[in-house]
Amino acid sequence: TIHRCVESGENTIVGSDCLLMATAHVAHECVLGDGVILANGVMMAGHATVGDGAFLSGYVVVHQFARIGRLAMVSGASTVRQDIIPFCVADGHPARPKGLNVVGIRRAGTSPERLRDLKRAYRTLFGHDGTLDRRLTELSENSREGVSEVSELVEFVRASDRGIARPRRRPRLSAAARKQLREHNWPGIIRELRNLMERLTYLADTTPRSVFVQRSTPRNPGLPTSVSYTHLTLPTILLV
């Protein structure tokens, strides 16, 4: 279904060569670029915008006024609350970028050199150093002349009113925290240690913290393992 506009002077626009599958819905004042694909059950609220060549998988929900950039791909059943930058793959509740849509970018005829520039721009945009405005300025100053994709990415972010969706930052362990984990007299097997390290982050203070670690212990030889929880107290480490 496609709704007409409800405000005078506005338009609901569907570009050329778009594919709207069964039960997809485009609300009032939405704008779809050329070559957009909306899979089954996609629900777009009013005033949302989708760039050329974007792909929204089944049952994606798009918040009103949200924007999805050119050649972006949103995984099935995701919820788009903020703007999704061009050229990326987004997933989750809310949808967050998971990396570049490399396959879609290549199919669009982008050269390998420009794809490498986009990869560097993506890492810079979502890096840990400086403010977002500073990183955008760095991208504008350092991008090679004629690389329109990087310029498009910068302009899209600067024009965002709802803010852009950002990747979830993974906690990082300091060298001291990793050393403590390695030297701790752990029960069980090494896989438990690896699983725990992914869930812990190092704290600057030395206050002991209590965590629960999942362990698997065999009941009897040849039978499935049972699961129990072992209580451990670790200095300077906190479960996140």
PDB file of C-alpha atoms in Angstrom:
ATOM      1  CA  THR A   1       0.000   0.000   0.000  1.00  0.00           C
ATOM      2  CA  ILE A   2       1.098   3.567  -0.728  1.00  0.00           C
ATOM      3  CA  HIS A   3      -0.522   6.534   1.004  1.00  0.00           C
ATOM      4  CA  ARG A   4      -1.065   9.924  -0.586  1.00  0.00           C
ATOM      5  CA  CYS A   5       0.350  13.004   1.100  1.00  0.00           C
ATOM      6  CA  VAL A   6      -1.718  14.622   3.836  1.00  0.00           C
ATOM      7  CA  GLU A   7      -0.162  18.104   3.706  1.00  0.00           C
ATOM      8  CA  SER A   8      -0.677  20.623   0.944  1.00  0.00           C
ATOM      9  CA  GLY A   9       2.334  21.026  -1.323  1.00  0.00           C
ATOM     10  CA  GLU A  10       3.966  17.757  -0.244  1.00  0.00           C
ATOM     11  CA  ASN A  11       4.313  14.525  -2.202  1.00  0.00           C
ATOM     12  CA  THR A  12       4.693  10.809  -1.651  1.00  0.00           C
ATOM     13  CA  ILE A  13       7.338   9.742  -4.170  1.00  0.00           C
ATOM     14  CA  VAL A  14       8.284   6.276  -5.439  1.00  0.00           C
ATOM     15  CA  GLY A  15      11.212   6.283  -7.864  1.00  0.00           C
ATOM     16  CA  SER A  16      11.800   4.247 -11.006  1.00  0.00           C
ATOM     17  CA  ASP A  17      12.442   0.496 -11.025  1.00  0.00           C
ATOM     18  CA  CYS A  18      11.398  -0.009  -7.396  1.00  0.00           C
ATOM     19  CA  LEU A  19      10.090  -3.344  -6.141  1.00  0.00           C
ATOM     20  CA  LEU A  20       7.496  -3.403  -3.354  1.00  0.00           C
ATOM     21  CA  MET A  21       6.732  -6.961  -2.281  1.00  0.00           C
ATOM     22  CA  ALA A  22       3.554  -8.264  -0.657  1.00  0.00           C
ATOM     23  CA  THR A  23       2.160  -6.295   2.326  1.00  0.00           C
ATOM     24  CA  ALA A  24       4.881  -3.615   2.162  1.00  0.00           C
ATOM     25  CA  HIS A  25       3.592  -0.186   3.220  1.00  0.00           C
ATOM     26  CA  VAL A  26       4.801   3.285   2.207  1.00  0.00           C
ATOM     27  CA  ALA A  27       3.206   6.010   4.336  1.00  0.00           C
ATOM     28  CA  HIS A  28       2.410   9.636   3.523  1.00  0.00           C
ATOM     29  CA  GLU A  29       5.196  11.984   2.388  1.00  0.00           C
ATOM     30  CA  CYS A  30       7.704   9.144   2.087  1.00  0.00           C
ATOM     31  CA  VAL A  31      10.365   9.346  -0.613  1.00  0.00           C
ATOM     32  CA  LEU A  32      11.822   6.251  -2.296  1.00  0.00           C
ATOM     33  CA  GLY A  33      14.736   6.670  -4.687  1.00  0.00           C
ATOM     34  CA  ASP A  34      15.316   4.645  -7.841  1.00  0.00           C
ATOM     35  CA  GLY A  35      15.864   0.896  -7.661  1.00  0.00           C
ATOM     36  CA  VAL A  36      14.696   0.543  -4.039  1.00  0.00           C
ATOM     37  CA  ILE A  37      13.544  -2.896  -2.884  1.00  0.00           C
ATOM     38  CA  LEU A  38      11.087  -3.301  -0.005  1.00  0.00           C
ATOM     39  CA  ALA A  39      10.665  -6.968   0.908  1.00  0.00           C
ATOM     40  CA  ASN A  40       7.512  -8.509   2.387  1.00  0.00           C
ATOM     41  CA  GLY A  41       6.009  -6.711   5.358  1.00  0.00           C
ATOM     42  CA  VAL A  42       8.237  -3.621   5.370  1.00  0.00           C
ATOM     43  CA  MET A  43       6.470  -0.792   7.232  1.00  0.00           C
ATOM     44  CA  MET A  44       7.535   2.794   6.561  1.00  0.00           C
ATOM     45  CA  ALA A  45       6.132   5.595   8.708  1.00  0.00           C
ATOM     46  CA  GLY A  46       5.461   9.072   7.351  1.00  0.00           C
ATOM     47  CA  HIS A  47       8.174  11.362   5.949  1.00  0.00           C
ATOM     48  CA  ALA A  48      10.793   8.569   5.817  1.00  0.00           C
ATOM     49  CA  THR A  49      13.361   8.617   3.006  1.00  0.00           C
ATOM     50  CA  VAL A  50      15.148   5.730   1.288  1.00  0.00           C
ATOM     51  CA  GLY A  51      18.086   6.360  -1.067  1.00  0.00           C
ATOM     52  CA  ASP A  52      18.702   4.849  -4.487  1.00  0.00           C
ATOM     53  CA  GLY A  53      19.411   1.131  -4.600  1.00  0.00           C
ATOM     54  CA  ALA A  54      18.698   0.504  -0.918  1.00  0.00           C
ATOM     55  CA  PHE A  55      17.325  -2.866   0.153  1.00  0.00           C
ATOM     56  CA  LEU A  56      15.001  -3.311   3.131  1.00  0.00           C
ATOM     57  CA  SER A  57      14.568  -6.970   4.070  1.00  0.00           C
ATOM     58  CA  GLY A  58      11.362  -8.531   5.329  1.00  0.00           C
ATOM     59  CA  TYR A  59       9.399  -6.886   8.146  1.00  0.00           C
ATOM     60  CA  VAL A  60      11.751  -3.954   8.628  1.00  0.00           C
ATOM     61  CA  VAL A  61      10.063  -1.071  10.498  1.00  0.00           C
ATOM     62  CA  VAL A  62      11.153   2.499   9.700  1.00  0.00           C
ATOM     63  CA  HIS A  63      10.427   5.350  12.134  1.00  0.00           C
ATOM     64  CA  GLN A  64       8.899   8.558  10.808  1.00  0.00           C
ATOM     65  CA  PHE A  65      11.391  11.097   9.420  1.00  0.00           C
ATOM     66  CA  ALA A  66      14.176   8.473   9.445  1.00  0.00           C
ATOM     67  CA  ARG A  67      16.498   8.310   6.437  1.00  0.00           C
ATOM     68  CA  ILE A  68      18.197   5.319   4.856  1.00  0.00           C
ATOM     69  CA  GLY A  69      21.149   6.100   2.612  1.00  0.00           C
ATOM     70  CA  ARG A  70      21.968   4.988  -0.903  1.00  0.00           C
ATOM     71  CA  LEU A  71      22.940   1.329  -1.384  1.00  0.00           C
ATOM     72  CA  ALA A  72      22.278   0.586   2.285  1.00  0.00           C
ATOM     73  CA  MET A  73      20.882  -2.802   3.277  1.00  0.00           C
ATOM     74  CA  VAL A  74      18.755  -3.349   6.392  1.00  0.00           C
ATOM     75  CA  SER A  75      18.449  -6.912   7.703  1.00  0.00           C
ATOM     76  CA  GLY A  76      15.088  -8.547   8.265  1.00  0.00           C
ATOM     77  CA  ALA A  77      12.855  -7.568  11.193  1.00  0.00           C
ATOM     78  CA  SER A  78      15.125  -4.656  12.177  1.00  0.00           C
ATOM     79  CA  THR A  79      13.816  -1.392  13.631  1.00  0.00           C
ATOM     80  CA  VAL A  80      15.169   1.809  12.060  1.00  0.00           C
ATOM     81  CA  ARG A  81      14.946   4.632  14.597  1.00  0.00           C
ATOM     82  CA  GLN A  82      17.831   6.818  13.428  1.00  0.00           C
ATOM     83  CA  ASP A  83      19.374   7.556  10.048  1.00  0.00           C
ATOM     84  CA  ILE A  84      21.235   4.670   8.402  1.00  0.00           C
ATOM     85  CA  ILE A  85      24.310   5.905   6.545  1.00  0.00           C
ATOM     86  CA  PRO A  86      24.778   5.102   2.849  1.00  0.00           C
ATOM     87  CA  PHE A  87      26.651   1.974   1.720  1.00  0.00           C
ATOM     88  CA  CYS A  88      26.299   0.036   4.980  1.00  0.00           C
ATOM     89  CA  VAL A  89      24.594  -3.103   6.258  1.00  0.00           C
ATOM     90  CA  ALA A  90      22.432  -2.434   9.331  1.00  0.00           C
ATOM     91  CA  ASP A  91      20.783  -4.880  11.695  1.00  0.00           C
ATOM     92  CA  GLY A  92      19.156  -5.043  15.122  1.00  0.00           C
ATOM     93  CA  HIS A  93      16.691  -3.376  17.510  1.00  0.00           C
ATOM     94  CA  PRO A  94      17.436  -0.589  16.963  1.00  0.00           C
ATOM     95  CA  ALA A  95      19.259  -1.113  13.672  1.00  0.00           C
ATOM     96  CA  ARG A  96      22.978  -0.398  13.852  1.00  0.00           C
ATOM     97  CA  PRO A  97      25.641  -0.482  11.120  1.00  0.00           C
ATOM     98  CA  LYS A  98      27.535  -3.779  10.985  1.00  0.00           C
ATOM     99  CA  GLY A  99      29.908  -2.871   8.162  1.00  0.00           C
ATOM    100  CA  LEU A 100      29.823  -1.893   4.514  1.00  0.00           C
ATOM    101  CA  ASN A 101      27.491  -3.432   1.956  1.00  0.00           C
ATOM    102  CA  VAL A 102      30.467  -4.621  -0.075  1.00  0.00           C
ATOM    103  CA  VAL A 103      28.446  -6.820  -2.440  1.00  0.00           C
ATOM    104  CA  GLY A 104      25.969  -4.048  -3.225  1.00  0.00           C
ATOM    105  CA  ILE A 105      28.751  -1.495  -3.702  1.00  0.00           C
ATOM    106  CA  ARG A 106      30.559  -3.762  -6.171  1.00  0.00           C
ATOM    107  CA  ARG A 107      27.356  -4.505  -8.079  1.00  0.00           C
ATOM    108  CA  ALA A 108      26.830  -0.746  -8.448  1.00  0.00           C
ATOM    109  CA  GLY A 109      30.098  -0.583 -10.399  1.00  0.00           C
ATOM    110  CA  THR A 110      32.259   1.067  -7.746  1.00  0.00           C
ATOM    111  CA  SER A 111      35.972   0.625  -8.435  1.00  0.00           C
ATOM    112  CA  PRO A 112      38.223  -1.234  -5.947  1.00  0.00           C
ATOM    113  CA  GLU A 113      40.077   2.014  -5.199  1.00  0.00           C
ATOM    114  CA  ARG A 114      36.874   3.819  -4.232  1.00  0.00           C
ATOM    115  CA  LEU A 115      35.761   0.830  -2.169  1.00  0.00           C
ATOM    116  CA  ARG A 116      39.019   1.025  -0.210  1.00  0.00           C
ATOM    117  CA  ASP A 117      38.399   4.750   0.324  1.00  0.00           C
ATOM    118  CA  LEU A 118      34.933   3.934   1.659  1.00  0.00           C
ATOM    119  CA  LYS A 119      36.347   1.349   4.053  1.00  0.00           C
ATOM    120  CA  ARG A 120      38.820   3.888   5.435  1.00  0.00           C
ATOM    121  CA  ALA A 121      36.043   6.479   5.707  1.00  0.00           C
ATOM    122  CA  TYR A 122      33.824   4.025   7.612  1.00  0.00           C
ATOM    123  CA  ARG A 123      36.602   3.278  10.119  1.00  0.00           C
ATOM    124  CA  THR A 124      37.303   6.989  10.559  1.00  0.00           C
ATOM    125  CA  LEU A 125      33.639   7.916  10.943  1.00  0.00           C
ATOM    126  CA  PHE A 126      33.025   5.400  13.709  1.00  0.00           C
ATOM    127  CA  GLY A 127      36.462   5.643  15.316  1.00  0.00           C
ATOM    128  CA  HIS A 128      37.111   6.355  18.984  1.00  0.00           C
ATOM    129  CA  ASP A 129      39.195   9.520  18.524  1.00  0.00           C
ATOM    130  CA  GLY A 130      37.722  13.019  18.757  1.00  0.00           C
ATOM    131  CA  THR A 131      34.196  14.256  18.223  1.00  0.00           C
ATOM    132  CA  LEU A 132      31.974  13.339  15.304  1.00  0.00           C
ATOM    133  CA  ASP A 133      32.353  16.826  13.808  1.00  0.00           C
ATOM    134  CA  ARG A 134      36.138  16.519  13.987  1.00  0.00           C
ATOM    135  CA  ARG A 135      36.055  13.139  12.239  1.00  0.00           C
ATOM    136  CA  LEU A 136      33.806  14.531   9.507  1.00  0.00           C
ATOM    137  CA  THR A 137      36.215  17.412   8.967  1.00  0.00           C
ATOM    138  CA  GLU A 138      39.080  14.930   8.747  1.00  0.00           C
ATOM    139  CA  LEU A 139      37.190  12.918   6.133  1.00  0.00           C
ATOM    140  CA  SER A 140      36.487  16.029   4.079  1.00  0.00           C
ATOM    141  CA  GLU A 141      40.107  17.171   4.196  1.00  0.00           C
ATOM    142  CA  ASN A 142      41.765  13.808   3.573  1.00  0.00           C
ATOM    143  CA  SER A 143      39.451  12.283   0.959  1.00  0.00           C
ATOM    144  CA  ARG A 144      40.888  12.001  -2.523  1.00  0.00           C
ATOM    145  CA  GLU A 145      39.557  14.438  -5.092  1.00  0.00           C
ATOM    146  CA  GLY A 146      36.757  12.940  -7.132  1.00  0.00           C
ATOM    147  CA  VAL A 147      35.735  10.287  -4.587  1.00  0.00           C
ATOM    148  CA  SER A 148      32.036  11.167  -4.572  1.00  0.00           C
ATOM    149  CA  GLU A 149      31.069   8.288  -2.251  1.00  0.00           C
ATOM    150  CA  VAL A 150      33.060   9.681   0.680  1.00  0.00           C
ATOM    151  CA  SER A 151      31.673  13.177   0.080  1.00  0.00           C
ATOM    152  CA  GLU A 152      28.155  11.730  -0.076  1.00  0.00           C
ATOM    153  CA  LEU A 153      28.747   9.957   3.241  1.00  0.00           C
ATOM    154  CA  VAL A 154      29.932  13.171   4.922  1.00  0.00           C
ATOM    155  CA  GLU A 155      27.033  15.224   3.552  1.00  0.00           C
ATOM    156  CA  PHE A 156      24.511  12.599   4.655  1.00  0.00           C
ATOM    157  CA  VAL A 157      25.786  12.662   8.242  1.00  0.00           C
ATOM    158  CA  ARG A 158      25.924  16.461   8.400  1.00  0.00           C
ATOM    159  CA  ALA A 159      22.323  16.701   7.159  1.00  0.00           C
ATOM    160  CA  SER A 160      20.966  14.293   9.786  1.00  0.00           C
ATOM    161  CA  ASP A 161      18.280  15.661  12.104  1.00  0.00           C
ATOM    162  CA  ARG A 162      17.526  12.447  14.028  1.00  0.00           C
ATOM    163  CA  GLY A 163      21.187  11.499  14.382  1.00  0.00           C
ATOM    164  CA  ILE A 164      22.878   8.558  12.707  1.00  0.00           C
ATOM    165  CA  ALA A 165      22.785   4.999  13.960  1.00  0.00           C
ATOM    166  CA  ARG A 166      26.216   3.913  15.193  1.00  0.00           C
ATOM    167  CA  PRO A 167      27.794   0.509  15.700  1.00  0.00           C
ATOM    168  CA  ARG A 168      27.738  -0.917  19.189  1.00  0.00           C
ATOM    169  CA  ARG A 169      31.157  -0.467  20.726  1.00  0.00           C
ATOM    170  CA  ARG A 170      32.704  -3.629  22.065  1.00  0.00           C
ATOM    171  CA  PRO A 171      34.394  -3.363  25.473  1.00  0.00           C
ATOM    172  CA  ARG A 172      38.162  -3.492  25.292  1.00  0.00           C
ATOM    173  CA  LEU A 173      40.417  -5.154  27.844  1.00  0.00           C
ATOM    174  CA  SER A 174      43.651  -3.466  28.858  1.00  0.00           C
ATOM    175  CA  ALA A 175      46.902  -5.396  28.899  1.00  0.00           C
ATOM    176  CA  ALA A 176      46.763  -5.531  32.725  1.00  0.00           C
ATOM    177  CA  ALA A 177      43.270  -7.028  32.676  1.00  0.00           C
ATOM    178  CA  ARG A 178      44.252  -9.667  30.125  1.00  0.00           C
ATOM    179  CA  LYS A 179      47.277 -10.589  32.226  1.00  0.00           C
ATOM    180  CA  GLN A 180      45.081 -11.056  35.303  1.00  0.00           C
ATOM    181  CA  LEU A 181      42.705 -13.269  33.368  1.00  0.00           C
ATOM    182  CA  ARG A 182      45.533 -15.413  32.031  1.00  0.00           C
ATOM    183  CA  GLU A 183      47.160 -15.835  35.438  1.00  0.00           C
ATOM    184  CA  HIS A 184      43.926 -16.570  37.324  1.00  0.00           C
ATOM    185  CA  ASN A 185      43.538 -20.179  38.482  1.00  0.00           C
ATOM    186  CA  TRP A 186      40.422 -20.871  36.450  1.00  0.00           C
ATOM    187  CA  PRO A 187      38.264 -23.947  36.877  1.00  0.00           C
ATOM    188  CA  GLY A 188      37.020 -25.675  33.777  1.00  0.00           C
ATOM    189  CA  ILE A 189      38.323 -25.355  30.239  1.00  0.00           C
ATOM    190  CA  ILE A 190      39.979 -22.609  28.214  1.00  0.00           C
ATOM    191  CA  ARG A 191      36.776 -21.913  26.257  1.00  0.00           C
ATOM    192  CA  GLU A 192      35.186 -20.578  29.449  1.00  0.00           C
ATOM    193  CA  LEU A 193      38.029 -18.097  29.816  1.00  0.00           C
ATOM    194  CA  ARG A 194      37.617 -16.893  26.231  1.00  0.00           C
ATOM    195  CA  ASN A 195      33.872 -16.489  26.664  1.00  0.00           C
ATOM    196  CA  LEU A 196      34.380 -14.529  29.872  1.00  0.00           C
ATOM    197  CA  MET A 197      37.004 -12.236  28.321  1.00  0.00           C
ATOM    198  CA  GLU A 198      34.453 -11.163  25.719  1.00  0.00           C
ATOM    199  CA  ARG A 199      32.083 -10.055  28.501  1.00  0.00           C
ATOM    200  CA  LEU A 200      34.523  -8.228  30.771  1.00  0.00           C
ATOM    201  CA  THR A 201      36.047  -4.792  30.747  1.00  0.00           C
ATOM    202  CA  TYR A 202      38.912  -3.415  32.778  1.00  0.00           C
ATOM    203  CA  LEU A 203      38.316  -0.806  35.487  1.00  0.00           C
ATOM    204  CA  ALA A 204      40.888   1.652  36.757  1.00  0.00           C
ATOM    205  CA  ASP A 205      40.072   1.104  40.431  1.00  0.00           C
ATOM    206  CA  THR A 206      41.020  -1.988  42.438  1.00  0.00           C
ATOM    207  CA  THR A 207      37.644  -2.715  43.992  1.00  0.00           C
ATOM    208  CA  PRO A 208      36.834  -6.451  43.842  1.00  0.00           C
ATOM    209  CA  ARG A 209      33.832  -7.208  41.694  1.00  0.00           C
ATOM    210  CA  SER A 210      31.681 -10.318  41.782  1.00  0.00           C
ATOM    211  CA  VAL A 211      30.689 -12.040  38.550  1.00  0.00           C
ATOM    212  CA  PHE A 212      28.958 -15.243  37.578  1.00  0.00           C
ATOM    213  CA  VAL A 213      30.693 -17.516  35.121  1.00  0.00           C
ATOM    214  CA  GLN A 214      28.862 -20.239  33.270  1.00  0.00           C
ATOM    215  CA  ARG A 215      30.576 -23.637  33.426  1.00  0.00           C
ATOM    216  CA  SER A 216      29.882 -26.942  31.748  1.00  0.00           C
ATOM    217  CA  THR A 217      30.749 -30.112  33.685  1.00  0.00           C
ATOM    218  CA  PRO A 218      30.225 -33.693  32.477  1.00  0.00           C
ATOM    219  CA  ARG A 219      27.652 -35.726  34.384  1.00  0.00           C
ATOM    220  CA  ASN A 220      28.964 -39.105  33.368  1.00  0.00           C
ATOM    221  CA  PRO A 221      31.177 -40.293  30.507  1.00  0.00           C
ATOM    222  CA  GLY A 222      29.173 -40.486  27.323  1.00  0.00           C
ATOM    223  CA  LEU A 223      26.293 -38.352  28.593  1.00  0.00           C
ATOM    224  CA  PRO A 224      25.490 -34.701  27.735  1.00  0.00           C
ATOM    225  CA  THR A 225      27.079 -31.968  29.849  1.00  0.00           C
ATOM    226  CA  SER A 226      25.138 -30.183  32.558  1.00  0.00           C
ATOM    227  CA  VAL A 227      25.341 -26.429  33.107  1.00  0.00           C
ATOM    228  CA  SER A 228      26.047 -24.765  36.442  1.00  0.00           C
ATOM    229  CA  TYR A 229      27.153 -21.315  37.587  1.00  0.00           C
ATOM    230  CA  THR A 230      30.355 -20.696  39.527  1.00  0.00           C
ATOM    231  CA  HIS A 231      30.692 -17.541  41.624  1.00  0.00           C
ATOM    232  CA  LEU A 232      34.048 -15.772  41.300  1.00  0.00           C
ATOM    233  CA  THR A 233      35.420 -12.515  42.682  1.00  0.00           C
ATOM    234  CA  LEU A 234      37.896 -10.752  40.402  1.00  0.00           C
ATOM    235  CA  PRO A 235      39.826  -7.573  41.287  1.00  0.00           C
ATOM    236  CA  THR A 236      39.590  -4.634  38.845  1.00  0.00           C
ATOM    237  CA  ILE A 237      37.271  -6.517  36.457  1.00  0.00           C
ATOM    238  CA  LEU A 238      33.563  -5.963  36.023  1.00  0.00           C
ATOM    239  CA  LEU A 239      30.970  -7.861  34.053  1.00  0.00           C
ATOM    240  CA  VAL A 240      29.340  -5.629  31.419  1.00  0.00           C
TER     241      VAL A 240
END
